[in-house]
Short mmCIF file of C-alpha atoms in Angstrom, two decimals:
data_model
loop_
_atom_site.label_atom_id
_atom_site.label_comp_id
_atom_site.label_asym_id
_atom_site.label_seq_id
_atom_site.Cartn_x
_atom_site.Cartn_y
_atom_site.Cartn_z
CA MET A 1225 -4.52 44.46 -57.14
CA ARG A 1226 -8.32 44.48 -57.07
CA VAL A 1227 -10.37 42.45 -54.57
CA CYS A 1228 -13.83 41.35 -55.59
CA LEU A 1229 -16.54 39.99 -53.31
CA VAL A 1230 -18.49 37.20 -54.97
CA PHE A 1231 -21.83 36.09 -53.49
CA THR A 1232 -23.21 32.82 -54.87
CA ALA A 1233 -26.15 30.47 -54.36
CA PHE A 1234 -25.98 26.76 -55.35
CA THR A 1235 -28.79 24.72 -56.87
CA SER A 1236 -27.26 22.68 -59.73
CA GLY A 1237 -23.78 22.05 -61.16
CA GLN A 1238 -22.35 24.73 -63.47
CA LEU A 1239 -18.87 25.92 -64.42
CA LEU A 1240 -18.16 29.63 -64.79
CA VAL A 1241 -15.04 31.06 -66.40
CA PHE A 1242 -14.17 34.64 -65.50
CA PRO A 1243 -12.07 36.78 -67.92
CA SER A 1244 -9.14 36.72 -65.49
CA GLY A 1245 -8.86 32.96 -65.87
CA SER A 1246 -10.23 32.13 -62.44
CA LEU A 1247 -12.47 29.07 -62.33
CA LEU A 1248 -15.45 28.79 -60.02
CA HIS A 1249 -17.42 25.51 -59.95
CA GLN A 1250 -20.90 26.19 -58.65
CA ARG A 1251 -24.41 24.86 -58.77
CA ARG A 1252 -26.61 27.15 -60.79
CA PRO A 1253 -25.00 30.23 -59.35
CA SER A 1254 -26.25 33.75 -59.30
CA THR A 1255 -23.18 35.90 -58.88
CA PHE A 1256 -22.89 39.41 -57.42
CA VAL A 1257 -19.44 40.88 -58.03
CA PHE A 1258 -18.38 44.10 -56.24
CA SER A 1259 -15.16 46.09 -56.35
CA GLY A 1260 -13.26 47.06 -53.18
CA ASP A 1261 -15.03 50.39 -52.87
CA GLY A 1262 -18.48 48.76 -53.04
CA ASN A 1263 -19.33 49.60 -56.68
CA GLN A 1264 -21.14 46.72 -58.36
CA LEU A 1265 -19.38 45.16 -61.40
CA ARG A 1266 -21.60 42.19 -62.30
CA LYS A 1267 -24.92 41.00 -60.97
CA ARG A 1268 -27.14 37.95 -61.52
CA ARG A 1269 -30.17 37.55 -59.32
CA SER A 1270 -30.61 34.53 -57.03
CA PRO A 1271 -30.85 33.77 -53.25
CA LEU A 1272 -27.49 34.16 -51.50
CA SER A 1273 -25.99 31.26 -49.61
CA SER A 1274 -22.19 31.69 -49.58
CA LEU A 1275 -19.48 34.35 -49.65
CA MET A 1276 -16.18 34.00 -51.49
CA LEU A 1277 -13.29 36.41 -51.74
CA MET A 1278 -11.51 36.45 -55.10
CA GLU A 1279 -8.24 38.20 -55.69
CA ASP A 1280 -7.22 39.29 -59.17
CA THR A 1281 -3.49 39.84 -59.58
CA HIS A 1282 -3.72 40.97 -63.21
CA SER A 1283 -3.86 44.66 -63.93
CA SER A 1284 -6.45 44.06 -66.69
CA SER A 1285 -8.77 41.41 -65.28
CA PHE A 1286 -11.59 42.64 -67.47
CA PRO A 1287 -10.95 43.91 -70.97
CA ALA A 1288 -11.68 47.56 -71.51
CA ASP A 1289 -14.27 46.77 -74.16
CA SER A 1290 -16.09 44.27 -71.92
CA PRO A 1291 -18.99 45.42 -69.69
CA GLY A 1292 -17.09 44.62 -66.58
CA GLY A 1293 -13.96 46.39 -67.82
CA LYS A 1294 -15.65 49.73 -68.29
CA GLU A 1295 -17.28 49.61 -64.91
CA GLY A 1296 -14.06 48.38 -63.29
CA SER A 1297 -11.94 51.20 -64.70
CA SER A 1298 -14.46 53.82 -63.56
CA SER A 1299 -14.55 52.30 -60.07
CA SER A 1300 -10.73 52.31 -59.88
CA SER A 1301 -10.58 55.97 -60.81
CA SER A 1302 -13.24 56.83 -58.22
CA LEU A 1303 -11.29 54.88 -55.58
CA SER A 1304 -8.11 56.85 -56.35
CA ALA A 1305 -10.01 60.12 -56.11
CA ALA A 1306 -11.42 59.08 -52.73
CA GLU A 1307 -7.93 58.24 -51.45
CA GLU A 1308 -6.64 61.64 -52.55
CA ASN A 1309 -9.54 63.37 -50.78
CA ASP A 1310 -8.85 61.40 -47.59
CA ALA A 1311 -5.19 62.38 -47.69
CA SER A 1312 -5.97 66.06 -48.05
CA SER A 1313 -8.79 66.15 -45.44
CA PRO A 1314 -7.92 67.49 -41.93
CA LEU A 1315 -7.51 65.13 -38.93
CA VAL A 1316 -10.63 64.55 -36.83
CA LEU A 1317 -8.51 63.86 -33.67
CA ASP A 1318 -7.95 66.82 -31.32
CA ILE A 1319 -4.37 66.31 -30.18
CA SER A 1320 -4.47 69.25 -27.77
CA ASP A 1321 -7.33 67.62 -25.88
CA PHE A 1322 -5.24 64.51 -25.21
CA GLU A 1323 -2.23 66.60 -24.23
CA GLU A 1324 -4.35 68.52 -21.74
CA MET A 1325 -5.69 65.33 -20.17
CA ARG A 1326 -2.20 63.84 -19.97
CA ALA A 1327 -0.85 66.94 -18.21
CA SER A 1328 -3.79 66.95 -15.78
CA MET A 1329 -3.28 63.28 -14.88
CA LYS A 1330 0.43 63.88 -14.33
CA GLU A 1331 -0.35 66.79 -12.01
CA GLU A 1332 -2.85 64.60 -10.14
CA ASP A 1333 -0.21 61.90 -9.60
CA VAL A 1334 2.22 64.45 -8.15
CA THR A 1335 -0.51 65.87 -5.91
CA ARG A 1336 -1.41 62.38 -4.69
CA GLU A 1337 2.14 61.71 -3.55
CA GLU A 1338 2.27 65.04 -1.70
CA LEU A 1339 -1.08 64.33 -0.02
CA ILE A 1340 0.09 60.91 1.17
CA LYS A 1341 3.22 62.41 2.73
CA ASN A 1342 1.38 65.27 4.42
CA SER A 1343 -1.41 62.96 5.62
CA ARG A 1344 1.16 60.81 7.40
CA ASP A 1345 2.36 63.90 9.27
CA VAL A 1346 -1.21 64.73 10.31
CA LEU A 1347 -1.76 61.14 11.45
CA LYS A 1348 1.40 61.13 13.53
CA ALA A 1349 0.66 64.44 15.24
CA SER A 1350 -2.94 63.39 16.01
CA LYS A 1351 -1.91 60.03 17.49
CA ASN A 1352 0.70 61.68 19.70
CA ALA A 1353 -1.92 64.17 20.85
CA ILE A 1354 -4.19 61.30 21.95
CA TYR A 1355 -1.35 59.68 23.91
CA ALA A 1356 -0.59 63.03 25.54
CA VAL A 1357 -4.22 63.30 26.69
CA HIS A 1358 -3.96 59.83 28.26
CA ARG A 1359 -0.89 61.04 30.15
CA ARG A 1360 -2.85 64.18 31.07
CA ASP A 1361 -0.25 66.31 29.34
CA PHE A 1362 -2.83 68.71 27.97
CA GLU A 1363 -0.36 71.39 26.98
CA ARG A 1364 1.52 69.06 24.64
CA ALA A 1365 -1.76 67.64 23.32
CA ALA A 1366 -3.00 71.13 22.40
CA LYS A 1367 0.30 71.90 20.66
CA LEU A 1368 0.16 68.72 18.58
CA ILE A 1369 -3.46 69.30 17.62
CA GLU A 1370 -2.65 72.80 16.39
CA GLU A 1371 0.28 71.39 14.43
CA ALA A 1372 -2.03 68.91 12.71
CA ARG A 1373 -4.64 71.60 12.06
CA GLY A 1374 -2.02 73.83 10.45
CA LYS A 1375 -0.94 71.08 8.04
CA ILE A 1376 -4.56 70.38 7.14
CA ASP A 1377 -5.32 74.02 6.37
CA ALA A 1378 -2.07 74.79 4.55
CA LEU A 1379 -1.32 71.54 2.72
CA LEU A 1380 -4.24 69.13 2.51
CA LEU A 1381 -7.23 71.37 1.80
CA PRO A 1382 -5.66 73.37 -1.09
CA SER A 1383 -4.66 70.17 -2.89
CA LEU A 1384 -8.04 68.55 -2.29
CA SER A 1385 -9.79 71.60 -3.74
CA LEU A 1386 -8.04 70.82 -7.05
CA PHE A 1387 -8.59 67.04 -6.92
CA PRO A 1388 -11.51 66.18 -4.59
CA SER A 1389 -11.42 62.52 -5.65
CA LEU A 1390 -8.13 62.08 -3.76
CA ARG A 1391 -9.91 62.48 -0.42
CA SER A 1392 -9.83 58.78 0.38
CA GLY A 1393 -7.53 56.15 1.86
CA ILE A 1394 -4.81 57.58 4.08
CA VAL A 1395 -6.05 61.14 3.47
CA GLU A 1396 -9.47 60.32 4.88
CA ALA A 1397 -7.83 58.40 7.73
CA ALA A 1398 -5.81 61.51 8.64
CA PHE A 1399 -8.99 63.60 8.95
CA GLU A 1400 -10.62 60.89 11.10
CA GLU A 1401 -7.60 60.69 13.40
CA PHE A 1402 -7.55 64.45 13.76
CA SER A 1403 -11.26 64.44 14.64
CA GLU A 1404 -10.66 61.72 17.24
CA ALA A 1405 -7.86 63.71 18.88
CA VAL A 1406 -9.95 66.89 19.12
CA ILE A 1407 -13.01 65.01 20.44
CA PHE A 1408 -10.99 63.13 23.06
CA GLN A 1409 -9.18 66.23 24.31
CA THR A 1410 -12.45 68.18 24.56
CA PHE A 1411 -14.20 65.41 26.48
CA VAL A 1412 -11.46 64.95 29.07
CA LYS A 1413 -11.12 68.68 29.67
CA GLN A 1414 -14.71 69.89 29.24
CA ARG A 1415 -16.84 66.73 29.70
CA ARG A 1416 -18.62 67.18 26.34
CA ILE A 1417 -18.53 66.00 22.73
CA ILE A 1418 -17.44 68.83 20.46
CA PRO A 1419 -19.77 69.39 17.44
CA ARG A 1420 -18.53 68.73 13.91
CA LYS A 1421 -18.59 72.40 12.92
CA ASP A 1422 -16.14 73.18 15.73
CA VAL A 1423 -13.69 70.41 14.85
CA GLY A 1424 -12.63 71.86 11.52
CA ALA A 1425 -12.94 71.05 7.83
CA VAL A 1426 -13.99 67.42 8.24
CA SER A 1427 -16.76 65.63 6.39
CA ARG A 1428 -19.68 63.84 8.03
CA THR A 1429 -18.10 60.45 7.44
CA GLU A 1430 -14.76 61.59 8.87
CA TYR A 1431 -16.38 63.10 11.95
CA LEU A 1432 -18.53 60.03 12.66
CA GLY A 1433 -15.50 57.81 12.17
CA GLY A 1434 -13.59 59.96 14.65
CA VAL A 1435 -16.40 59.69 17.21
CA LEU A 1436 -16.48 55.90 16.90
CA ASP A 1437 -12.69 55.67 17.24
CA PHE A 1438 -12.92 57.98 20.25
CA THR A 1439 -15.07 55.45 22.11
CA GLY A 1440 -12.13 53.02 21.99
CA GLU A 1441 -9.90 55.61 23.65
CA LEU A 1442 -12.71 56.32 26.08
CA ASN A 1443 -12.63 52.69 27.18
CA ARG A 1444 -8.90 52.93 27.90
CA TYR A 1445 -9.45 56.18 29.75
CA ALA A 1446 -12.21 54.60 31.88
CA VAL A 1447 -9.97 51.68 32.84
CA ALA A 1448 -7.24 54.11 33.91
CA ARG A 1449 -9.74 56.03 36.05
CA ALA A 1450 -10.99 52.76 37.55
CA THR A 1451 -7.51 51.99 38.84
CA LYS A 1452 -7.78 55.30 40.76
CA ARG A 1453 -11.19 54.20 42.06
CA ASP A 1454 -12.80 57.15 40.28
CA VAL A 1455 -16.18 55.49 40.01
CA GLU A 1456 -18.02 58.65 39.01
CA GLU A 1457 -15.77 59.21 36.00
CA VAL A 1458 -16.18 55.60 34.87
CA ARG A 1459 -19.93 55.93 35.26
CA ARG A 1460 -19.85 59.12 33.15
CA CYS A 1461 -17.94 57.30 30.40
CA ALA A 1462 -20.41 54.42 30.40
CA SER A 1463 -23.35 56.80 30.24
CA LEU A 1464 -21.82 58.61 27.25
CA VAL A 1465 -21.27 55.35 25.38
CA ASP A 1466 -24.90 54.36 26.01
CA GLU A 1467 -26.08 57.66 24.52
CA LEU A 1468 -23.77 57.30 21.53
CA MET A 1469 -25.06 53.78 20.94
CA PHE A 1470 -28.61 55.08 20.83
CA GLN A 1471 -27.67 57.81 18.35
CA PHE A 1472 -25.70 55.52 16.05
CA LEU A 1473 -28.54 53.02 15.97
CA GLN A 1474 -30.53 55.62 14.04
CA PHE A 1475 -28.06 55.43 11.12
CA ASP A 1476 -28.04 52.89 8.33
CA PHE A 1477 -24.36 52.44 7.51
CA ARG A 1478 -24.79 49.26 5.44
CA ASN A 1479 -21.45 47.73 4.42
CA SER A 1480 -18.87 50.42 5.03
CA ASP A 1481 -15.99 51.35 7.32
CA LEU A 1482 -18.46 53.11 9.62
CA ARG A 1483 -20.43 49.88 9.93
CA ARG A 1484 -17.32 48.00 11.10
CA LYS A 1485 -16.44 50.79 13.52
CA PHE A 1486 -19.99 50.74 14.85
CA ASP A 1487 -19.66 47.03 15.62
CA THR A 1488 -16.70 47.80 17.89
CA LEU A 1489 -18.86 50.29 19.79
CA LYS A 1490 -21.02 47.39 20.97
CA TYR A 1491 -18.00 45.69 22.55
CA THR A 1492 -16.91 48.95 24.16
CA GLN A 1493 -20.35 49.29 25.75
CA LYS A 1494 -20.15 45.76 27.18
CA LYS A 1495 -16.64 46.35 28.54
CA LEU A 1496 -17.69 49.49 30.38
CA GLU A 1497 -20.73 47.74 31.82
CA SER A 1498 -18.50 44.93 33.09
CA LEU A 1499 -16.06 47.47 34.49
CA LEU A 1500 -18.81 49.21 36.44
CA TYR A 1501 -20.04 45.89 37.76
CA GLU A 1502 -16.58 44.92 38.98
CA LEU A 1503 -16.15 48.30 40.61
CA SER A 1504 -19.46 47.89 42.42
CA LEU A 1505 -18.37 44.49 43.71
CA ALA A 1506 -14.99 45.81 44.73
CA GLY A 1507 -16.66 48.75 46.45
CA THR A 1508 -18.99 46.44 48.39
CA ALA A 1509 -16.08 44.27 49.49
CA PHE A 1510 -14.10 47.32 50.47
CA VAL A 1511 -16.96 48.74 52.51
CA SER A 1512 -17.61 45.39 54.16
CA GLY A 1513 -13.93 45.00 54.98
CA SER A 1514 -13.81 48.50 56.46
CA ARG A 1515 -16.87 47.93 58.58
CA ALA A 1516 -15.51 44.60 59.79
CA SER A 1517 -12.23 46.18 60.81
CA GLN A 1518 -14.09 48.97 62.56
CA LEU A 1519 -16.19 46.44 64.51
CA GLU A 1520 -13.29 44.17 65.30
CA GLY A 1521 -11.32 46.97 66.90
CA PRO A 1522 -13.62 47.72 69.88
CA GLU A 1523 -14.60 44.09 70.31
CA ALA A 1524 -10.97 42.98 70.41
CA ALA A 1525 -10.18 45.73 72.85
CA ALA A 1526 -13.09 44.73 75.05
CA ALA A 1527 -12.08 41.09 74.93
CA GLU A 1528 -8.54 42.06 75.79
CA GLY A 1529 -9.83 44.22 78.61
CA ARG A 1530 -11.90 41.36 79.96
CA GLY A 1531 -8.97 39.03 79.77
CA GLY A 1532 -6.71 41.49 81.56
CA SER A 1533 -9.14 42.13 84.40
CA GLY A 1534 -9.58 38.40 84.90
CA GLU A 1535 -5.88 37.89 85.34
CA LYS A 1536 -5.80 40.72 87.84
CA ASP A 1537 -8.73 39.19 89.75
CA LYS A 1538 -7.02 35.83 89.74
CA GLU A 1539 -3.82 37.33 91.09
CA ALA A 1540 -5.74 39.22 93.78
CA TYR A 1541 -7.53 36.04 94.81
CA ASN A 1542 -4.29 34.19 95.13
#
């Protein structure tokens, strides 16, 4: 089977009869006939305006002695030679390259699952450490923090060194929670914010996220101290949040998780300010009540003494 591309342009009616018996009614055509491999078989010059695909099912569409037949047979032989060359030529596709990429992606999937599991363990230990600090169980908090640190050093960091792109999602959340636990424990025990280099192998984003989450725990801690009437500790917490607010205002977080966490810092600042105000009012009422009770004591005793002496005088008079 040979496929010929026929390009024609129409100007006036004309009937062409090809040797294969195919009929093409055209208007003053100029025909360009090409074989499947692009070799030209027949050509008549004229502007091109249409494209037709003609299929010749005869093995000898053009006689051998005709002009088209000679050119057609030579083109067929050249096409067969090209097919043989293509069959014998080596493949241009590097199979080993695809196999290597497939093995690497499979290893990455396995590593991802392991990271998710180990990150959950780090998250759990860090959260329990924060609750232990709230209960002032510092020994248990230190033990849990060291447990989380050990999993980070032994399990998370080696895997992330092979596939750094996996440091996102729950893995990043585990590092942030660990940072929050260390920062909170250090503040309650030492009254300071531990620097990033002393926390461990956490990134800037993870450390800043831990600091912002820590302010939420700081608010809970301040409320607990307020119930003990520890005004100085509440005032220290409020002062720290004010300083953190000033520092975070220097950043440009744009639309990110840090931006949303920073928005919660504003509410924490307002809550601590309200808490201090309520404590000041409660303190004033307490002092006023104490002074009133102190004044009422002697005055009541004096009034009672006056009343008692009057009764005695009345009895003596009678």
